[in-house]
Structures are given as C-alpha cells and as structure tokens.
Amino acid sequence: MSGHHISSAKFLWGVALALFVLTFITVAVTWIQIPEPWNIVVAIAIAVVKALIVVAFFMNLWWDSKFNVLLFIMSIAFFLLLIGITLLDTLYRVDPVPSF
Amino acid sequence: MSQPSATEERLEHLKHYFIDSDQQFEASKMGMWVFLVTEILFFGGLFLAYIVYRAWYPELYLLASEELHTFWGAVNTVVLIGSSLTVAMAIRSAQLNQIKGLIINLWITIGLACVFMVIKYFEYAEKFGKGILPGGYYTYEGIEHEQANIFFSIYYMMTGLHGIHVLVGIGLMLWLVYKAKKKVFHSGYYTPVEITGLYWHLVDIIWIFLFPLLYLID
Amino acid sequence: MATNEENSNTKKLQVRRFKPEENPEKHYLNEEKGIWAWMTTVDHKKIGLLYLGSITFFFFVGGVLALLLRTELLTPAQSFIDADTYNQVFTLHGAIMIFFFLIPSVPAVLGNFVLPLQLGAKDVAFPRLNLASYYIYVIGAAFTLFAIFTGGVDTGWTFYTPYSATTSGNVMAMTFGVFILGFSSILTGLNFIVTIHKMRAPGITWNKLPLNLWGLYATSLIQILATPVLAITLLLLTMERLLQIGIFDPALGGDPVLYQHFFWFYSHPAVYIMIVPGFGIISEVISTFSRKVIFGYWAIALSSLAIAFIGFLVWGHHMFTAGQSSLANMVFSFLTFLVGIPTGIKIFNWLATMYRGSIDMKTPMLYAQVFLFLFTIGGFTGIMLGALSVDIHLHDTYYVVAHFHYVMMGGMVMAFLAGLHYWWPKMFGKMYSEFWAKISCAILFVGFNMTFLPQFVMGAQGMPRRYFNYIDQFQSFHQFSTIGAYVMGVAFVIMAIYLVHSLLKGKRASSNPWGSRALEWQISSPPSLHNFHHVPVIVNGPYDYHKPMSEFQLGIAASHNGHHAEEAVSVSQSEKEQA
Ligand code: HEM
Ligand SMILES: [Cu+2]
C-alpha cells in the first residue's frame, strides 16, 4: 500500500544525520567566502537538497501516490511563477522620476 | 476482498461515508497535502517580498543580517531537524502498535519545539532591547540604510508566522498525546499522527529555507 | 490490500436497476427537524442550502447598494449621496458581491449540493470541515458587517496601498473579514479535490466525470493555489496599518506596485473562480436540454484546466498603467491573449452541442443562452482591454466596469441562475412556474443590456470609474443605465416571488423532470439524507442520451464495498434488466 510505508529506525536516523551534515556544510561554506552570486546559489542549493530529503523520506512522498507528488510539484511550480513573473517587473523597472 | 480479521472490531474510527479504512486514510492524507500546498503558497508571498527587496537592496541584507546570530540560527535548525526525526519515529511507533513509544516520541518533539521557541524568544528579546522593533516602532541606529526597517519587517513577518506555526504544532501534538493516552491510535488507525507529522515536517522545511536566507548572508 | 483484482483493470460486478422513489415521504429536508439540527448539520446538501440563504442575503444587500449608486448617478452633480459616502458604497458593493456572493455562489451552494450526488457518494470527504468552512464564512461576514458599521471602507474592493494604509475608516476589520473568508474558500476547494479523487462510485472514471465536476475541480485548484496569496497579502496590509511595516507604503520606503502584484496574483485567478464553475453548469444544461452527447468532452474538460492555469500568468494586465516595467507590460499583454483560446474552444463546443440537438427551451436552457450571448461580449471586451495600447486609454473607465459586469453578472450570475433553476426541483422537490421564470429571465436580459451596454460607450469616450459626478455630456447614458438597473431589480423581485411560491405551493417535482442522464437525477427529489441507499454503478458517460434510461440507474446488487472507482466495470448482463 502506498500510504503505509514503514521506515526502519536506522533509516530515519540516517536521514536525520544527512540533514545535520548538510546544515553543518551550509554554515561552513560561509567561512570560505564564496564570491557574490555563488554564495547565494550554494546556500539555496543546499537548502533545496535538505528540503527534498525531508519531503521524500520523512514525509514519505517517495513511496506516496503520484497525485500527492503532483500536488507538491504544483505548489512549487506556482510559487516559482509568482516569483518569476513579479521579478519581470521589479528587476526591469525604469523610474519615471529618477530621483525618487 | 478483505477478510474479516482482528481489525474488524476496531472500526469505530471509520466514518459511514467511507467504504473502508484505506479510503479514509488516503483521503485524509491527500487532504493534508492539499493543505500543505496552500501553506507553501502562503509563505510563498513572504518569500516573494524577501526576494524582491533583496534584489533591490542587496547591501541592506548584508548589513542587516549582521544583527542576527548565525550560531543560534544553526542551533535552531538542528533542533527542528531533530524534532522532525522524532515525529517520524512517532509515526513509526504508531504503525508498529507501540503506543508507549509513540507517546515518548511525541513528548520529545514537543520538548524540542519548546526549545526552539525559547531560543527564538531570546533572539527577539535581544532585538527588541536594541530598538529593532517591527515596522514603525523601529528605532535602532546601528544600520546605515534607509530601508533597514523593511528588512526587519520581513524578518519579523517570516519568523513570526513560522513561530505561530510552531505553536500550533505544539498544540496539535499535545492533543495527539492526549488521544494516544486514551488508546485511540493503533496500527490500523493513526491518521491524525501521520498528518500532523506531515504538517510538522513542512514547518521544518520552511525553517530550512529561512535559516540560510536570513542568517547566512555574508 | 492484496486482492484478486490487481492484475486486471476491469472487474465484474453484479448489478441491478434501482428506480428512484417518487415523492418520498422522508427526505433530507424533513428527516432531522429544528433549527439546531440545521445549524449543526454535516450533510453537504443542507450546508449548500445554508450557503444559499447567506449568499441570497448578501446579493440583496449588494443589489440595494448598487441601486443606490445608480440612483445617485441620475444627475451629473450630487443628487443625494456625498462623495465620501459614494466611495464607501461602491467599495461595499464590490467587496460584497465578489467575496460574499460570487465566489461562494456556484462552488459553495450548487457545488456542495450536487458534487457528491454526481459522484455517487454519500457526502464530501470531510463533512465537518465543510460545516466549519460555512461558519468561517459567517465569521468573515460578521467582521465585514462590523467594518461597515464602524466607519466603513472607501478603498475600492482592491484595497490598494498606500491609500488603504492611511485612509480613515475601518479597513482592518474589512481586510480581516476577507482574510477569514479566504479560508472558507480554501477549505471548500480542498474538500472538493479530495472528494473528486477519492469518493467516486464504481465506474466513474475520469472520462465519465460530469463536466460540472471538471469545472469545480479546476476551480478548486485555483482556490487552493491562489487564495493563500490573498491571505498573506491581506495580512501584510493589516500589518501595514497596524505596525507600519513599510513593505507596501512608499512613505516608509516600500513599493505600492508590489502590493498590486500580490493582490492580482490572487484576484485575476479569482475571476476564474468566479466563472469556471459556471462553465461546468452550462455544459450540463446545454447537453441536457439538447438531448445530445456533449460535443468535445475532453476539449471542454481540459480547457477548464487550461483556463485555470493560464489565469495565473496574466495578472499584470490590471497594472498596465501602474508603473510596472514595460517588459512586464508586454509579457502580460501577450499572455492575456492566450486566455481567449480555451475560452473560445468552450463556446464553440457548446454551440456544436446544440447544433441539430432536440432543443427544449426550458428556463435553465434560456439562461444558458443568455450566458452564451453576454459572456461572449464580456470575453471579447476583455481581450480588447488586454491589448496594451488600448488599455492605456480604457483603464479605469466605465469600459472596464462594463467588461467585468458582462463577465461576472452576464456570465457567472446567469450561469448560477441556470444552475439554480436546473437543480431547484432536486433541491426542494418542487417545480416553479415556467411562465414567470421565462418572463423574469427576459426582463433580466433586457435590463442587463440597458444597464451595461451604454457603459462601454461612455467608457470609450472617457467617463472614469468610481466618481459620483460627471460632465453633462454623459448624462443620457447614465440615465439609461440607471433605468436598466431598475428593470433588473424588477426581474429579481419577480424571481423571488415565484421561487417562494414554488417552495410553498409549487407542484411536486418528479425525480427527473428534465429527463437527464446524470447521476443526481437518478435518485428521488428531494434526495434522502444519505443520498443513495445503494452503491451506484456507472457504465455510460453522463451525456449518453442515445442509451436507455435503465442503464443509468444501476447499482450493486449484493453488498460489496465498491472500492476502486478508478477501474472500469463490466456489468454482468443477466442481472441488468431485472427490476
Ligand atoms: C477572456 C477573458 C478575459 C480577459 C482577456 C480579461 C481582461 C481584463 C483586463 C485586461 C482587465 C483590466 C482592465 C483595466 O483595469 O484597465 C480586466 C478587468 C477586470 N476583469 Fe477581466 N478579463 C477576462 C475575463 C474576466 C472574467 C471571466 C471575469 C470575472 C468573472 C473578469 C473580471 C474582471 C474584473 C472584476 C476586472 C476589474 C478589476 C478592477 O479593476 O476592479 N474578467 N479584465
Ligand atoms: Cu484580470
């Protein structure tokens, strides 16, 4: 059954361990001063990986029904739409009155 | 078809408009996922405000995040991940009919959530003390930037809303403990534990993003 | 759940025919009595009726406000309302009509009532949540009424900053009310999605889902994806007023155009919350009264989803003159045109369904025709507004007012009335006067066009919206428009009279007065408390008018749990003709 996946305790600990390690890494990379946009990229990338691990193995989406996966993907997709299209405005605005 | 088995006599939880426990369980879980979709978009709006202002004033974010303590942010991240682990363990206990394990794991989770809130409380208190108050009450002068108040408005909105979600989670888990003590849950019925777990993991995920976005700007 | 069906996609069911009981003694309306039983009911049908009562109330309030506005506009100068009051009245009119009437109208009233019936389910997936969503609506409404009586709101239904952050009046109570209301909308959407996925009777595969449910499904998706953003928008706005957080207020270093992005990310999709469920109703009605298989089932079903999706890409067309970047202007203008495609697909499929059908022009069908006519005008003018250069001229004029009234009133309200007249016999077990219904529909049509057609002309000539006085040049248009509004008022009064008469003294309705093949008509009118006494089994599509009625009334003969709606069923023939 899709809904009743039972993970072993060892597996759950493993997942948590991976998350702890990634947390450490994301803090550690700030010590080595990566140049501008890349530090953000790395920080977000690590956060995405962590989030995906939680979603897949703590929230059991890995074993879940396709529609629940789709729901999750949909929420992310529409979130990105919201951001992406709004940035089309805010990043490319020319102030009508420059001193404003 | 389903054999009449030991589970048959435990069907008090089955609502009349569902055909069997599986349908009910799957429906509740899907309902929770739909709810999580709305949560993601709800926080999404705040992330949008964050991103738009960060793109406009990158230097502001650099300056302002100095005021946040990476160490305590990291500790809180670890605390929340730990609580995610214990919630997952709680669900596992329920699935295996280990009600005692379920209750213990829930208590640990509640404890960790409280630790998170206490740390958050000290962070807020420290900022309030300096005059870093939200919005119009902002009086701090240590940041040389006109829009400094906006960074902290966004900070307070994001962490505040997240904090409210943590409190709600604590409430839900206390209720689960109460129910578990009344022997409501067993391996054939643990839907509330499962879906509360889903909620809690989402709260964790949001923090996983808040941490680098707010604390790790350098 | 290891069962023997796992390998094959079809399964055998023993079925027999269940004829609906005519004029049942006991039904959902009289099985539980008393106010308390109604207020605490978890039955989806009664919750639908509770919503019906509430939205009727708000429609009345909103309507009276509209007549006040129109009356003031009879003369170019001030007639009897001063400017500030006028601002409050149009704000309340808009906010009430949109948030408290139109958004819950079809999903929460008709959707709640028919969705489980069309699925062959006993209730929605979460009945208590359903009741909760009703009370959340009531609480939201209470806050709004509170706002009205403690200072009012004069920002327009869009609550634009910075004005909304600084104006006097009780903006916070109002936005908080709408914030709460949003959760009601979200919960309804959530409930419907899960119900449609999990509670379908055996044999209702995705390609046998009535188009009404496709419409509601697409609507629910919009509700869960867009409404949370409204919630956060209003929360930020509330905080703006409460704490001056400055995100949207230019005086504090914020950006008011950002507010408009937030708001329209919800509110453009929300205009589709206000029309897509209407599409579903129109599909049902047109097919039923043309006695024909719907033309282009998948085209209609998927175009609902397409509209729901594209609706998320076009919000910036409300901001062409607000100072967003010209890149965004161009992209939004282009994307806006795309909405026309799935909308056009729908219109053509409905026309093709009617072509050579045996059309029976009963009241619901009459409303469907009115819908087709008015909605097409509304849609076309929308495309014109979507054209960037044209909109610079037309933005914030009466042209826009006319456009959205053609879609919201000419489209959705007509679709709602089509649905109300269509399902009325099922809801109450009573027929209404066909004669008076048609009369009032005709008056409504005339009154509507009298009211809003002149507004296109006025708008194109430059009459701005949201003003309580105007230059003399526009007076004849305004007066014509006001008379039209009163004509519509008359139509609604007639409607109220014959509907009340139908409730009290109407002829009893048979279980299937329109001869429809859809599942909700195969049970008695009004339905019993738990809808079905059997597990219905579906073997044909919902619009297969060429097949005999008996094939639409099947149910499982032996007791069986009827799980696995996803799979097609094959019916054992021997049992079929029994009973
Ligand atoms: C073919 C589909 C449609 C298109 C292309 C379209 C396009 C537009 C555009 C470009 C505007 C902005 C005009 C301006 O402010 O200058 C507008 C306004 C509006 N539309 Fe539509 N529209 C469509 C369908 C609908 C539908 C179905 C509804 C509601 C059921 C609707 C409701 C509104 C409302 C309420 C406004 C005015 C908002 C305000 O400023 O208060 N539209 N439409
Ligand atoms: Cu729009």
mmCIF file of C-alpha atoms and ligand atoms in Angstrom, chain C residues 98 102 157-158 160 264 268 271-272 274-275 317-318 320 336-337 339-340 343 375 378-383 385-387 391 394-396 400 403-404 407-408 412 465-466, ligand 1:
data_model
loop_
_atom_site.group_PDB
_atom_site.id
_atom_site.type_symbol
_atom_site.label_atom_id
_atom_site.label_comp_id
_atom_site.label_asym_id
_atom_site.label_seq_id
_atom_site.Cartn_x
_atom_site.Cartn_y
_atom_site.Cartn_z
ATOM 1 C CA ILE C 98 -17.258 39.475 -5.176
ATOM 2 C CA LEU C 102 -19.984 35.461 -6.408
ATOM 3 C CA TRP C 157 -12.607 46.271 -3.344
ATOM 4 C CA THR C 158 -8.931 46.133 -4.330
ATOM 5 C CA TYR C 160 -4.744 49.469 -2.997
ATOM 6 C CA TRP C 264 -3.699 40.414 -8.574
ATOM 7 C CA HIS C 268 -7.040 37.525 -11.539
ATOM 8 C CA VAL C 271 -12.084 35.998 -11.585
ATOM 9 C CA TYR C 272 -11.777 32.465 -12.890
ATOM 10 C CA MET C 274 -15.983 33.315 -10.499
ATOM 11 C CA ILE C 275 -16.512 31.878 -13.976
ATOM 12 C CA HIS C 317 -2.920 43.274 -17.177
ATOM 13 C CA HIS C 318 -4.534 45.117 -14.289
ATOM 14 C CA PHE C 320 -0.535 48.419 -17.270
ATOM 15 C CA THR C 336 -3.616 37.750 -21.714
ATOM 16 C CA PHE C 337 -4.493 36.967 -25.283
ATOM 17 C CA VAL C 339 -6.816 33.116 -22.284
ATOM 18 C CA GLY C 340 -9.045 33.667 -25.259
ATOM 19 C CA THR C 343 -12.497 30.179 -23.735
ATOM 20 C CA PHE C 375 -20.294 36.101 -21.721
ATOM 21 C CA GLY C 378 -17.581 40.126 -21.869
ATOM 22 C CA GLY C 379 -14.764 37.898 -23.071
ATOM 23 C CA PHE C 380 -14.196 39.861 -26.254
ATOM 24 C CA THR C 381 -14.007 43.163 -24.463
ATOM 25 C CA GLY C 382 -11.566 41.548 -22.072
ATOM 26 C CA ILE C 383 -9.277 40.770 -24.969
ATOM 27 C CA LEU C 385 -8.558 45.543 -22.618
ATOM 28 C CA GLY C 386 -5.678 43.108 -22.704
ATOM 29 C CA ALA C 387 -4.208 44.961 -25.666
ATOM 30 C CA ASP C 391 -5.867 49.678 -22.225
ATOM 31 C CA LEU C 394 -9.559 52.461 -21.364
ATOM 32 C CA HIS C 395 -8.069 51.674 -17.977
ATOM 33 C CA ASP C 396 -10.154 52.900 -15.052
ATOM 34 C CA VAL C 400 -13.742 48.225 -17.641
ATOM 35 C CA HIS C 403 -16.442 44.457 -19.223
ATOM 36 C CA PHE C 404 -16.423 42.895 -15.843
ATOM 37 C CA VAL C 407 -18.454 38.503 -17.418
ATOM 38 C CA MET C 408 -19.429 38.470 -13.776
ATOM 39 C CA MET C 412 -21.482 33.913 -13.817
ATOM 40 C CA ARG C 465 -15.000 54.865 -12.995
ATOM 41 C CA ARG C 466 -15.534 55.441 -9.269
HETATM 42 C C1 HEM D 1 -11.333 36.342 -21.953
HETATM 43 C C2 HEM D 1 -11.118 36.530 -20.704
HETATM 44 C C3 HEM D 1 -10.771 37.868 -20.029
HETATM 45 C C4 HEM D 1 -9.839 38.799 -20.367
HETATM 46 C C5 HEM D 1 -8.892 38.734 -21.548
HETATM 47 C C6 HEM D 1 -9.922 39.855 -19.403
HETATM 48 C C7 HEM D 1 -9.138 41.002 -19.406
HETATM 49 C C8 HEM D 1 -9.237 42.028 -18.488
HETATM 50 C C9 HEM D 1 -8.373 43.165 -18.415
HETATM 51 C C10 HEM D 1 -7.226 43.433 -19.369
HETATM 52 C C11 HEM D 1 -8.773 43.951 -17.379
HETATM 53 C C12 HEM D 1 -8.106 45.222 -16.883
HETATM 54 C C13 HEM D 1 -8.721 46.422 -17.421
HETATM 55 C C14 HEM D 1 -8.240 47.660 -16.735
HETATM 56 O O1 HEM D 1 -8.316 47.742 -15.494
HETATM 57 O O2 HEM D 1 -7.764 48.550 -17.434
HETATM 58 C C15 HEM D 1 -9.878 43.306 -16.777
HETATM 59 C C16 HEM D 1 -10.545 43.788 -15.673
HETATM 60 C C17 HEM D 1 -11.448 43.048 -14.944
HETATM 61 N N1 HEM D 1 -11.931 41.804 -15.296
HETATM 62 FE FE1 HEM D 1 -11.481 40.763 -16.962
HETATM 63 N N2 HEM D 1 -10.878 39.562 -18.499
HETATM 64 C C18 HEM D 1 -11.411 38.346 -18.842
HETATM 65 C C19 HEM D 1 -12.395 37.676 -18.187
HETATM 66 C C20 HEM D 1 -12.914 38.060 -16.976
HETATM 67 C C21 HEM D 1 -13.794 37.259 -16.183
HETATM 68 C C22 HEM D 1 -14.276 35.884 -16.559
HETATM 69 C C23 HEM D 1 -14.076 37.983 -15.077
HETATM 70 C C24 HEM D 1 -14.958 37.636 -13.887
HETATM 71 C C25 HEM D 1 -15.804 36.695 -13.814
HETATM 72 C C26 HEM D 1 -13.385 39.234 -15.170
HETATM 73 C C27 HEM D 1 -13.425 40.225 -14.208
HETATM 74 C C28 HEM D 1 -12.746 41.403 -14.270
HETATM 75 C C29 HEM D 1 -12.792 42.415 -13.249
HETATM 76 C C30 HEM D 1 -13.566 42.318 -11.922
HETATM 77 C C31 HEM D 1 -11.997 43.449 -13.672
HETATM 78 C C32 HEM D 1 -11.800 44.801 -12.995
HETATM 79 C C33 HEM D 1 -10.952 44.772 -11.804
HETATM 80 C C34 HEM D 1 -10.864 46.123 -11.142
HETATM 81 O O3 HEM D 1 -10.023 46.914 -11.550
HETATM 82 O O4 HEM D 1 -11.640 46.372 -10.210
HETATM 83 N N3 HEM D 1 -12.679 39.240 -16.342
HETATM 84 N N4 HEM D 1 -10.146 42.125 -17.468
#
